[in-house]
CSV table of C-alpha atoms and ligand atoms in Angstrom, one decimal:
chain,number,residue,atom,x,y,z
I,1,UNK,CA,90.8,39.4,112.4
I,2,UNK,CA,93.5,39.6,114.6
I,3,UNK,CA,96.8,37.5,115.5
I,4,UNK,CA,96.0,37.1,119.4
I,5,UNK,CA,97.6,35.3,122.1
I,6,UNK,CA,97.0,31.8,122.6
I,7,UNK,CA,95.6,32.8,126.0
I,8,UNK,CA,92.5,34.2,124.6
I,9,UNK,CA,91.5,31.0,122.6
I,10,UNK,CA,91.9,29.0,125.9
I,11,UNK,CA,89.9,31.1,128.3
I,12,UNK,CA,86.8,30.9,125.5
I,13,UNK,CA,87.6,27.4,125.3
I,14,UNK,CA,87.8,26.6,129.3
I,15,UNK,CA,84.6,28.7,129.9
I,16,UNK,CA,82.2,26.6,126.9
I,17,UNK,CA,83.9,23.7,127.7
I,18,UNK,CA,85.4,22.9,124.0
I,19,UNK,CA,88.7,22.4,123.5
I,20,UNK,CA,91.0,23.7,120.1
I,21,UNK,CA,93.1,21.6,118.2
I,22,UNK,CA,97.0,22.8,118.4
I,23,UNK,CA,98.9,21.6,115.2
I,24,UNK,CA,102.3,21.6,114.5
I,25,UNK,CA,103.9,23.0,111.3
I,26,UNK,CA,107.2,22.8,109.7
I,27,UNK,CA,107.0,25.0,106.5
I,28,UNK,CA,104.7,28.3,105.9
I,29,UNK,CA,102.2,26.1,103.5
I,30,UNK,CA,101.1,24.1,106.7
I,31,UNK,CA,100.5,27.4,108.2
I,32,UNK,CA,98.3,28.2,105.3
I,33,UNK,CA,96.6,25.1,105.3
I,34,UNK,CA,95.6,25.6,109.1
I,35,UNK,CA,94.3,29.1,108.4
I,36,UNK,CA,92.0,27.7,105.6
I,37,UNK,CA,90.2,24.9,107.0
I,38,UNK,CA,89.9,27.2,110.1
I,39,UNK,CA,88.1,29.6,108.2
I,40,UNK,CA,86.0,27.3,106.6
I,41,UNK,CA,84.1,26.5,109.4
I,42,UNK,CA,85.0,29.7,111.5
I,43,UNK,CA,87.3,28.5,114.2
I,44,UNK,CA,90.3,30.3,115.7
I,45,UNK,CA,93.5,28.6,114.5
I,46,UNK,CA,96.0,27.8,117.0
I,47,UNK,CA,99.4,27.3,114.9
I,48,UNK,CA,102.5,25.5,116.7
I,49,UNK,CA,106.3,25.1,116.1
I,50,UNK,CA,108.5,23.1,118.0
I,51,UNK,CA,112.9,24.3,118.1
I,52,UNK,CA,113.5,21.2,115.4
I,53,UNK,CA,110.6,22.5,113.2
I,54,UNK,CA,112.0,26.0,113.6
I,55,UNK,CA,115.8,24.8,112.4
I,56,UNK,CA,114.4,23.4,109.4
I,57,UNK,CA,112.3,26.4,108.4
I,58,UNK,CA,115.6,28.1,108.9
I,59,UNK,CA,117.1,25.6,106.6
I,60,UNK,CA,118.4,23.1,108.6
I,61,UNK,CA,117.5,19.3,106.6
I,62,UNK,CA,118.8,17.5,109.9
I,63,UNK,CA,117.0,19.8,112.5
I,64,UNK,CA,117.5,18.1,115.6
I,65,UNK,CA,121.0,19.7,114.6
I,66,UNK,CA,119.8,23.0,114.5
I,67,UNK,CA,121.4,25.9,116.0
I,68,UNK,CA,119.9,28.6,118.2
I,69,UNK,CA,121.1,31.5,114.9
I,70,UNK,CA,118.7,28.8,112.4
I,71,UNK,CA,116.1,28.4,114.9
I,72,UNK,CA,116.1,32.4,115.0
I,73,UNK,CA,115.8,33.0,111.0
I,74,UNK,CA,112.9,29.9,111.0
I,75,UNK,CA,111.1,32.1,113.8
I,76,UNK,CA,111.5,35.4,111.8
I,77,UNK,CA,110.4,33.4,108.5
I,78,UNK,CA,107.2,31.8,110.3
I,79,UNK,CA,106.1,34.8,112.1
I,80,UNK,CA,106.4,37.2,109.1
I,81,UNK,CA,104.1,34.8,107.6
I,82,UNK,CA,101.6,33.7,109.9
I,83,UNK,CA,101.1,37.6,110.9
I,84,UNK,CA,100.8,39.2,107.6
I,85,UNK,CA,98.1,35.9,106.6
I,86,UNK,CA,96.0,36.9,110.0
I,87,UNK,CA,95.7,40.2,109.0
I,88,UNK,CA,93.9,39.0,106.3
I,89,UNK,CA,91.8,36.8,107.6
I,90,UNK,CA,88.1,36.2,109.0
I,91,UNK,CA,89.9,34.1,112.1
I,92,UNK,CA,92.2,34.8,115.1
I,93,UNK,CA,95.5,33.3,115.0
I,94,UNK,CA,98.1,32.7,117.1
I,95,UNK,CA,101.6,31.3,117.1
I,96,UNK,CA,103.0,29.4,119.6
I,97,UNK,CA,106.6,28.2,120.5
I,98,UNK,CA,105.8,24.3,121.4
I,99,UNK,CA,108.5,22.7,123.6
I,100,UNK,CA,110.5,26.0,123.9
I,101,UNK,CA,114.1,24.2,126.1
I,102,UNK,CA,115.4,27.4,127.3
I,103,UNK,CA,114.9,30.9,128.4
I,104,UNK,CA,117.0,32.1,124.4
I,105,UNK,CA,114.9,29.9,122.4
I,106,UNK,CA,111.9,31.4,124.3
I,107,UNK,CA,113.2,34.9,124.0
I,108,UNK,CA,113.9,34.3,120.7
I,109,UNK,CA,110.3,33.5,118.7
I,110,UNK,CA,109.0,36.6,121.1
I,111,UNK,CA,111.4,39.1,119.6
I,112,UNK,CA,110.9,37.3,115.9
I,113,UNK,CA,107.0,38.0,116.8
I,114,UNK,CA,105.2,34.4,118.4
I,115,UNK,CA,102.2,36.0,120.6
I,116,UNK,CA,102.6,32.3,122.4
I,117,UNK,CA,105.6,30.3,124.2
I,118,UNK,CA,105.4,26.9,125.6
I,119,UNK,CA,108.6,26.8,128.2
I,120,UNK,CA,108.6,23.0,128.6
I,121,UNK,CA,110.7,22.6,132.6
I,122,UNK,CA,109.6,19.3,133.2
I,123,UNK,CA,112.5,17.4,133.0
I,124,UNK,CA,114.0,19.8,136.0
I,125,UNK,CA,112.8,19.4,139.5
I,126,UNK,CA,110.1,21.0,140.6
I,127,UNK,CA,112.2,24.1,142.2
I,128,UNK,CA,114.5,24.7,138.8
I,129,UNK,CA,111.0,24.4,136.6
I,130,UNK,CA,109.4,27.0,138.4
I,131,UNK,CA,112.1,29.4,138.4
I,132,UNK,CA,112.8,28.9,134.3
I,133,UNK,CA,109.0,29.1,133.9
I,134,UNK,CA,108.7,32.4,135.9
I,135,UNK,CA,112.0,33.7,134.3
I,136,UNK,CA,109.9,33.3,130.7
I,137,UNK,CA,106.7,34.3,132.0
I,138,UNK,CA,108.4,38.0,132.8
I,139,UNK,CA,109.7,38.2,129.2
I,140,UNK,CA,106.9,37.3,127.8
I,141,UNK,CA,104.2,39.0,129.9
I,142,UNK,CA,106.1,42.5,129.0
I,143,UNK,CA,105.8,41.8,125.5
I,144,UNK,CA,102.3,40.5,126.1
I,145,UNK,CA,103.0,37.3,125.2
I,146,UNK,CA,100.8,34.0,126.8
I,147,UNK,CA,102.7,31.2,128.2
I,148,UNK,CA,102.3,27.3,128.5
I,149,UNK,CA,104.3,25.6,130.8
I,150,UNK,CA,104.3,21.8,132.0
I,151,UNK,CA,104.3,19.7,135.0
I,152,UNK,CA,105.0,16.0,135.7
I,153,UNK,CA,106.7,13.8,132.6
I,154,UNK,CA,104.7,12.4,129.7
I,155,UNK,CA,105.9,8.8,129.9
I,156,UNK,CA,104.7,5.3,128.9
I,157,UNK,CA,101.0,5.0,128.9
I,158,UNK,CA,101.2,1.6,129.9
I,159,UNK,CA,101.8,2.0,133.4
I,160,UNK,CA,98.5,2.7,134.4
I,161,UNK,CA,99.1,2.2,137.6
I,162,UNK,CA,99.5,4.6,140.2
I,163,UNK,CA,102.8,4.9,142.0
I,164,UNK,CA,104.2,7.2,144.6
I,165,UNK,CA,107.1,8.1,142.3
I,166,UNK,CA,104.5,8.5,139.4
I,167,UNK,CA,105.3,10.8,136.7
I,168,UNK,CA,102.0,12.0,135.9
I,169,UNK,CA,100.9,15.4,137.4
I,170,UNK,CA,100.1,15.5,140.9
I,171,UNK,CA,97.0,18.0,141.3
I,172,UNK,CA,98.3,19.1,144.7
I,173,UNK,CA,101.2,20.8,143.0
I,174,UNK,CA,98.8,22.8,140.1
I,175,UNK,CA,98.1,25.6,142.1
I,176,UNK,CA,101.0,26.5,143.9
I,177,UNK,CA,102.6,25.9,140.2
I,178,UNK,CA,100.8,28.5,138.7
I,179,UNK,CA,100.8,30.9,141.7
I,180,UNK,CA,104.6,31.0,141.9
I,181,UNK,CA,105.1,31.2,138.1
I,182,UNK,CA,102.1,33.2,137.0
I,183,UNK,CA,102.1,30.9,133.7
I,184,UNK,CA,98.9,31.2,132.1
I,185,UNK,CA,98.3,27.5,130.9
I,186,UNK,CA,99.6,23.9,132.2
I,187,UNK,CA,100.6,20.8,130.2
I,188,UNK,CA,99.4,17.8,132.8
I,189,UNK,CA,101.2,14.1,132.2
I,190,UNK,CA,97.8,11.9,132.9
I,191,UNK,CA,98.8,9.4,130.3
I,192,UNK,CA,98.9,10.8,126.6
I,193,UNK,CA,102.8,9.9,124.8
I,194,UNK,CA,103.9,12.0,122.0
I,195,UNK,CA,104.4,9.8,118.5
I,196,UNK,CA,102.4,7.0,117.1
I,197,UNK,CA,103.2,4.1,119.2
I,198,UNK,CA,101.5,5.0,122.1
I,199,UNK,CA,99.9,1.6,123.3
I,200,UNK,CA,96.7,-0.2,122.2
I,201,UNK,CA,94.8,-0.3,125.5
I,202,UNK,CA,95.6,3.3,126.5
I,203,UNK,CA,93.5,4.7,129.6
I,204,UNK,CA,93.8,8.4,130.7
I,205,UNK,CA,93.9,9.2,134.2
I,206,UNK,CA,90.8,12.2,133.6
I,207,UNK,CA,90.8,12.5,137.5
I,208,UNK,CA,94.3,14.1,136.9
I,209,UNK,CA,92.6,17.0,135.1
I,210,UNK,CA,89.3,17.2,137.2
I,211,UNK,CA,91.2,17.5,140.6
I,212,UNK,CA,93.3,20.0,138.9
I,213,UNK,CA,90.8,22.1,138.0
I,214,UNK,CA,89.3,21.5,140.5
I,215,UNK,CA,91.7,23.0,143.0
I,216,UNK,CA,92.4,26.1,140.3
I,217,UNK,CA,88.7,26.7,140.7
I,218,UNK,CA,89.0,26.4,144.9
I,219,UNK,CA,92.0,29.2,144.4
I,220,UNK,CA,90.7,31.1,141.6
I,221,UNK,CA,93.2,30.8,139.2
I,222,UNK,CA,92.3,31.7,135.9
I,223,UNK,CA,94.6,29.2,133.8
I,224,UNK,CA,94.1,26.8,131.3
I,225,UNK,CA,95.0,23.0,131.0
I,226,UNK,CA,97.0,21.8,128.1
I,227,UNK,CA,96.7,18.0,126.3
I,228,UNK,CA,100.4,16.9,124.9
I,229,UNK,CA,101.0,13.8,122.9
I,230,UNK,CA,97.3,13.4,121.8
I,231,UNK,CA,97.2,12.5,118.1
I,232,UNK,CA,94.4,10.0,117.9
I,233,UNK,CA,96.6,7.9,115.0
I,234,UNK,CA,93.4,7.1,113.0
I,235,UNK,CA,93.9,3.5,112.0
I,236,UNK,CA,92.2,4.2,108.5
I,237,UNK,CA,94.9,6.1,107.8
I,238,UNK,CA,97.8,3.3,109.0
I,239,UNK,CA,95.9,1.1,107.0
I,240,UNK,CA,95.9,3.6,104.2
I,241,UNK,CA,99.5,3.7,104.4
I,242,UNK,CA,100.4,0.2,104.6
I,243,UNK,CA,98.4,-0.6,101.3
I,244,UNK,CA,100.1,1.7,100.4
I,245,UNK,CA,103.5,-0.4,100.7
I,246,UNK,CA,104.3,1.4,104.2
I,247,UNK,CA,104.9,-0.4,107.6
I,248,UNK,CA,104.0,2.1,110.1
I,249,UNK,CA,102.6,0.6,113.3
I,250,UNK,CA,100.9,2.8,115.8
I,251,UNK,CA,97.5,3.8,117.7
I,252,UNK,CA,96.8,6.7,119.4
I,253,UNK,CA,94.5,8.3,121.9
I,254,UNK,CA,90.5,6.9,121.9
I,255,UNK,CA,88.5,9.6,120.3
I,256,UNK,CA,86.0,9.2,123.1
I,257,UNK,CA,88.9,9.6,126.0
I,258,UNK,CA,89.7,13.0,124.4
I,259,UNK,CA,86.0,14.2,124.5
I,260,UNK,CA,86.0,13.4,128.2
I,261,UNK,CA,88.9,15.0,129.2
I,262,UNK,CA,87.4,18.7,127.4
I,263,UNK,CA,84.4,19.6,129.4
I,264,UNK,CA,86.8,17.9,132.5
I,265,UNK,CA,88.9,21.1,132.0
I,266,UNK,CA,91.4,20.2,129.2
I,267,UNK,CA,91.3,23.1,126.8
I,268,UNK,CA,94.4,22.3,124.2
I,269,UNK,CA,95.1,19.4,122.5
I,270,UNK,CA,98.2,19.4,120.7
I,271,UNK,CA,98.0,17.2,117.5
I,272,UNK,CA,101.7,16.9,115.2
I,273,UNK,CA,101.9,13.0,114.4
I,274,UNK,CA,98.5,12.7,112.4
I,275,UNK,CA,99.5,15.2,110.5
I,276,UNK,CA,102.3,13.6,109.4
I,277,UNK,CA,100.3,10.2,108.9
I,278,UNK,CA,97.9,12.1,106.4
I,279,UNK,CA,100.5,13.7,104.4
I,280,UNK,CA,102.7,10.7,104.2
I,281,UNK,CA,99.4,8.7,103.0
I,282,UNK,CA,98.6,11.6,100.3
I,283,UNK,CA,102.3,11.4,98.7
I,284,UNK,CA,102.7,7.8,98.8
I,285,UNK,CA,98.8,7.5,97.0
I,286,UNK,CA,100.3,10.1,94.4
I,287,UNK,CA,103.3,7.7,93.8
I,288,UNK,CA,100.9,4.9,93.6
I,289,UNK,CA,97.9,6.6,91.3
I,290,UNK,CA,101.1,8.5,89.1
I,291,UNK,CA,103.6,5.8,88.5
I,292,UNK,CA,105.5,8.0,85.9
I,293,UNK,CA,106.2,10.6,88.4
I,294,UNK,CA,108.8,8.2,90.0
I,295,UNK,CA,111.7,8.6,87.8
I,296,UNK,CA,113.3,11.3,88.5
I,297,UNK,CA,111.4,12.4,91.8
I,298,UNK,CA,113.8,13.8,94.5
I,299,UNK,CA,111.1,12.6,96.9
I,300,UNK,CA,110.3,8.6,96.0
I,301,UNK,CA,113.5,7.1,97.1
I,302,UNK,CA,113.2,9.1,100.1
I,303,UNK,CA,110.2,7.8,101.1
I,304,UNK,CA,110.2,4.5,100.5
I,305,UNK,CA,114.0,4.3,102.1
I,306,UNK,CA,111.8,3.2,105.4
I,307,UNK,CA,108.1,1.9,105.1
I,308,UNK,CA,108.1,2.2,109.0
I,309,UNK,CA,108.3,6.1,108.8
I,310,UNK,CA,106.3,9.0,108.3
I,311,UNK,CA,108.9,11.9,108.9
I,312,UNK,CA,108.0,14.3,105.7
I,313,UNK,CA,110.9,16.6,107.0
I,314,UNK,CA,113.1,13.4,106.0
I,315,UNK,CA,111.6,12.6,102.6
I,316,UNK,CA,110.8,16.6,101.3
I,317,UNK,CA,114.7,17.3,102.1
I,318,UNK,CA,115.3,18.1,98.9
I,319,UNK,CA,113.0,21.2,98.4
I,320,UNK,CA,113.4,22.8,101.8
I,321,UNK,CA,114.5,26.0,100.2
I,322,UNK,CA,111.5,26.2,98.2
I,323,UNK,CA,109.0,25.3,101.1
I,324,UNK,CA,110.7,27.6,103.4
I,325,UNK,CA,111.1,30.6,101.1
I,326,UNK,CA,107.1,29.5,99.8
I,327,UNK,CA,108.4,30.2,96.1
I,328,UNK,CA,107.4,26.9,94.5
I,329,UNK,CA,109.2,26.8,91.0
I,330,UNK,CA,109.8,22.7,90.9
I,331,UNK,CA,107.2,21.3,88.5
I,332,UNK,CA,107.4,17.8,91.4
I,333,UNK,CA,106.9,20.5,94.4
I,334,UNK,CA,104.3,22.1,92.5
I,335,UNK,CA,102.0,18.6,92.3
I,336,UNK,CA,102.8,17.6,96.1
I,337,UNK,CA,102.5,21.1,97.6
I,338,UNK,CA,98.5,20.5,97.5
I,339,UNK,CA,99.0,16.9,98.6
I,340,UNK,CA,100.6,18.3,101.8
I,341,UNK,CA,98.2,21.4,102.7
I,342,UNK,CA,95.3,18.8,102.2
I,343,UNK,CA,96.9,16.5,104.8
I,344,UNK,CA,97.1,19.1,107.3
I,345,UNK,CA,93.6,19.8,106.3
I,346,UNK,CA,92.3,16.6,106.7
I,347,UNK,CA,93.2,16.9,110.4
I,348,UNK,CA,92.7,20.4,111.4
I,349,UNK,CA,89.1,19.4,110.1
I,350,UNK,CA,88.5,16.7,111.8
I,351,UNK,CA,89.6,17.5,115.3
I,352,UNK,CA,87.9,20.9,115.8
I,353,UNK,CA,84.4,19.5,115.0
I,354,UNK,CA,85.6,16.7,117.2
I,355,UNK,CA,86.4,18.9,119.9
I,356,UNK,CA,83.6,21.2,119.5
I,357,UNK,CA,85.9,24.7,118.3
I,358,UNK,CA,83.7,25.0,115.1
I,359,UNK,CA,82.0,28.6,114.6
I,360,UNK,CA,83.7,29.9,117.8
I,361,UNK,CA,86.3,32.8,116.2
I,362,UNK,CA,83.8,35.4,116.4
I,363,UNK,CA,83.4,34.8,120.3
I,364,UNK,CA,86.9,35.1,121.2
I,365,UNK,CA,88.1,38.8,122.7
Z,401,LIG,O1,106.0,17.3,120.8
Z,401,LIG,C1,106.7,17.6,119.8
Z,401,LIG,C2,106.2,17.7,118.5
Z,401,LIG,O2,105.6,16.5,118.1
Z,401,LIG,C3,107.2,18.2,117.5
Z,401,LIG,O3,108.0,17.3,116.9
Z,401,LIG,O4,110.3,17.7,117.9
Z,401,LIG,O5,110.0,16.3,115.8
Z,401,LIG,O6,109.6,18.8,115.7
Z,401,LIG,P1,109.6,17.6,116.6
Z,402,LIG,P1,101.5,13.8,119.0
Z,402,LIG,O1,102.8,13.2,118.8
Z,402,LIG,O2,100.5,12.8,119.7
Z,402,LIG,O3,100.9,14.3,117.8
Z,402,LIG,O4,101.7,15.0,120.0
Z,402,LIG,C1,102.1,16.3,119.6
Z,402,LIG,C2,102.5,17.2,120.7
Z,402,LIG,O5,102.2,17.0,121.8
Z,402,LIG,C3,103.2,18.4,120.3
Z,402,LIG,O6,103.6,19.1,121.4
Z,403,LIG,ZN1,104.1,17.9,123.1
């Protein structure tokens, strides 16, 4: 099946009202993962890098470090292997740049091969986000690449109340937003926050998304709406982790919030941090079940440096040449490799029969 825009999967989506899970990845064995459990139950896979996740494929270990040349080789590295996995596969796939910050980083995954570019202006005013946006959107439309852009600030989702200098997305501003960039999907702020601490009473604003669609739909505009910040931070799996000897603290977004928001018009929902809950769970369970594995690991004292965190980029340091390159030779790396793609697995699996994407990859054009 082919590797197709991002774009594609969205408009299916909007149209059935379903939305599709967008994961993040940080090595090509994540990528892998994504790509099987899509094909096990015949879903398009949406695959999603964000610049630090690109620096450490390009093999930078302290990747908020990384520079625009590592970010390049991580793009090259990821693309070569995402596209030559779609073309053998039953699924569509596509690649998308999440959080691209500038017009090079942008430019940069399209000419290493992404089909899909999230140009992320909302910190600018509105004037300066719409002209980087539209700037990106004329690359990437020539090289018939989709674009995500976003509007308003994902902030606190504590502050539920409504403010005239509110951060979430005003609805007013969707449609001449998209007519003046010609972006082809929207990020909204209507009260999801990336990470795991996002609150324990968290309420979206939903009539952020129905008013916007609803005025997209009053002015034809054939776009899609984007979800950020959305892991649901399954509390099994917190609990898993602090019985684990871990002291991660965290919930996320209420299953049943999500589900509300999709037929409302939301047709991505990106999903990173439960990913790296799962995977943290698996390794520190391996530790636990395998207590003779410890001496010597180059991952253990990693890990349990800080219960509180669930960073795998932190505690797989070690082997980032051999995730990156995808030549596992390490007989440790060979016996965690499996714990990782199963963690990403777990996920992938559970939020696209959540969100209803299950059986739709031979519907998409
Ligand atoms: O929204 C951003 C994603 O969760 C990626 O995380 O910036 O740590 O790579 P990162
Ligand atoms: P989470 O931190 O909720 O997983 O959000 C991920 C995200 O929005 C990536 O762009
Ligand atoms: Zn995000």
């Amino acid at each position: 099946m082919p590797y197709i825009t991002t774009k594609n999967i969205l408009t299916y989506a909007r149209d059935n009202k379903i939305a599709h899970g967008a994961f993040n990845v940080n090595m090509p064995c994540q990528a892998e993962a994504i790509i099987e459990a899509c094909e096990e139950i015949r879903c398009a896979a949406i695959i999603q890098v964000a610049e630090p996740g690109l620096a450490f494929i390009g093999g930078r270990v302290d990747f908020l470090n990384g520079t625009l040349e590592e970010k390049k080789l991580g793009a090259k590295r990821i693309a070569k292997f995402v596209k030559e996995r779609a073309n053998k596969s039953s699924i569509p796939v596509s690649l998308h740049l999440d959080h691209g910050r500038s017009f090079e980083s942008c430019k940069a995954v399209i000419d290493a091969g992404f089909n899909s570019v999230m140009i992320d202006g909302s910190a600018l005013s509105y004037e300066e986000n719409v002209k980087l946006t539209k700037k990106v959107v004329n690359y990437a439309h020539k090289h018939g690449v989709s674009v995500e852009a976003e509007l308003g600030v994902l902030a606190g989702v504590e502050d539920h109340v409504f403010a005239t200098n509110s951060t979430y997305t005003n609805p007013l501003l969707v449609v001449d937003f998209f007519n003046k960039t010609k972006c082809d999907s929207l990020a909204l702020s209507y009260g999801t926050k990336h990470g795991a601490v996002k609150g324990d009473n968290v309420v979206l604003r939903k009539e952020i998304v129905i008013a916007s669609m609803e005025n997209m739909r009053h002015a034809e505009i054939d776009g899609t709406l984007v979800s950020h910040g959305s892991s649901m931070v399954p509390q099994y799996i917190v609990n898993e982790i602090n019985n684990l000897g871990g002291a991660v603290k965290g919930h996320g977004i209420p299953l049943e919030q999500l589900k509300e928001v999709i037929p409302a018009g939301i047709s991505k929902i990106n999903i990173d941090t439960d990913i790296r809950l799962a995977i943290t769970r698996n390794i520190r369970e391996y530790f636990a079940n395998n207590p003779d594995k410890i001496e010597g690991s180059k991952i253990y004292n990693l890990l349990m440096e800080k219960p509180e965190a669930f960073e795998y980029r932190y505690y797989l340091k070690e082997y980032n040449d051999e995730l990156q390159t995808n030549k596992i030779n390490s007989s440790e790396l060979k016996e965690i490799l499996p714990l990782i793609k199963k963690g990403v697995k777990e996920i992938v699996l559970t939020a696209s029969i959540e969100f209803g994407s299950v059986g739709d990859a031979n519907y998409i054009k």
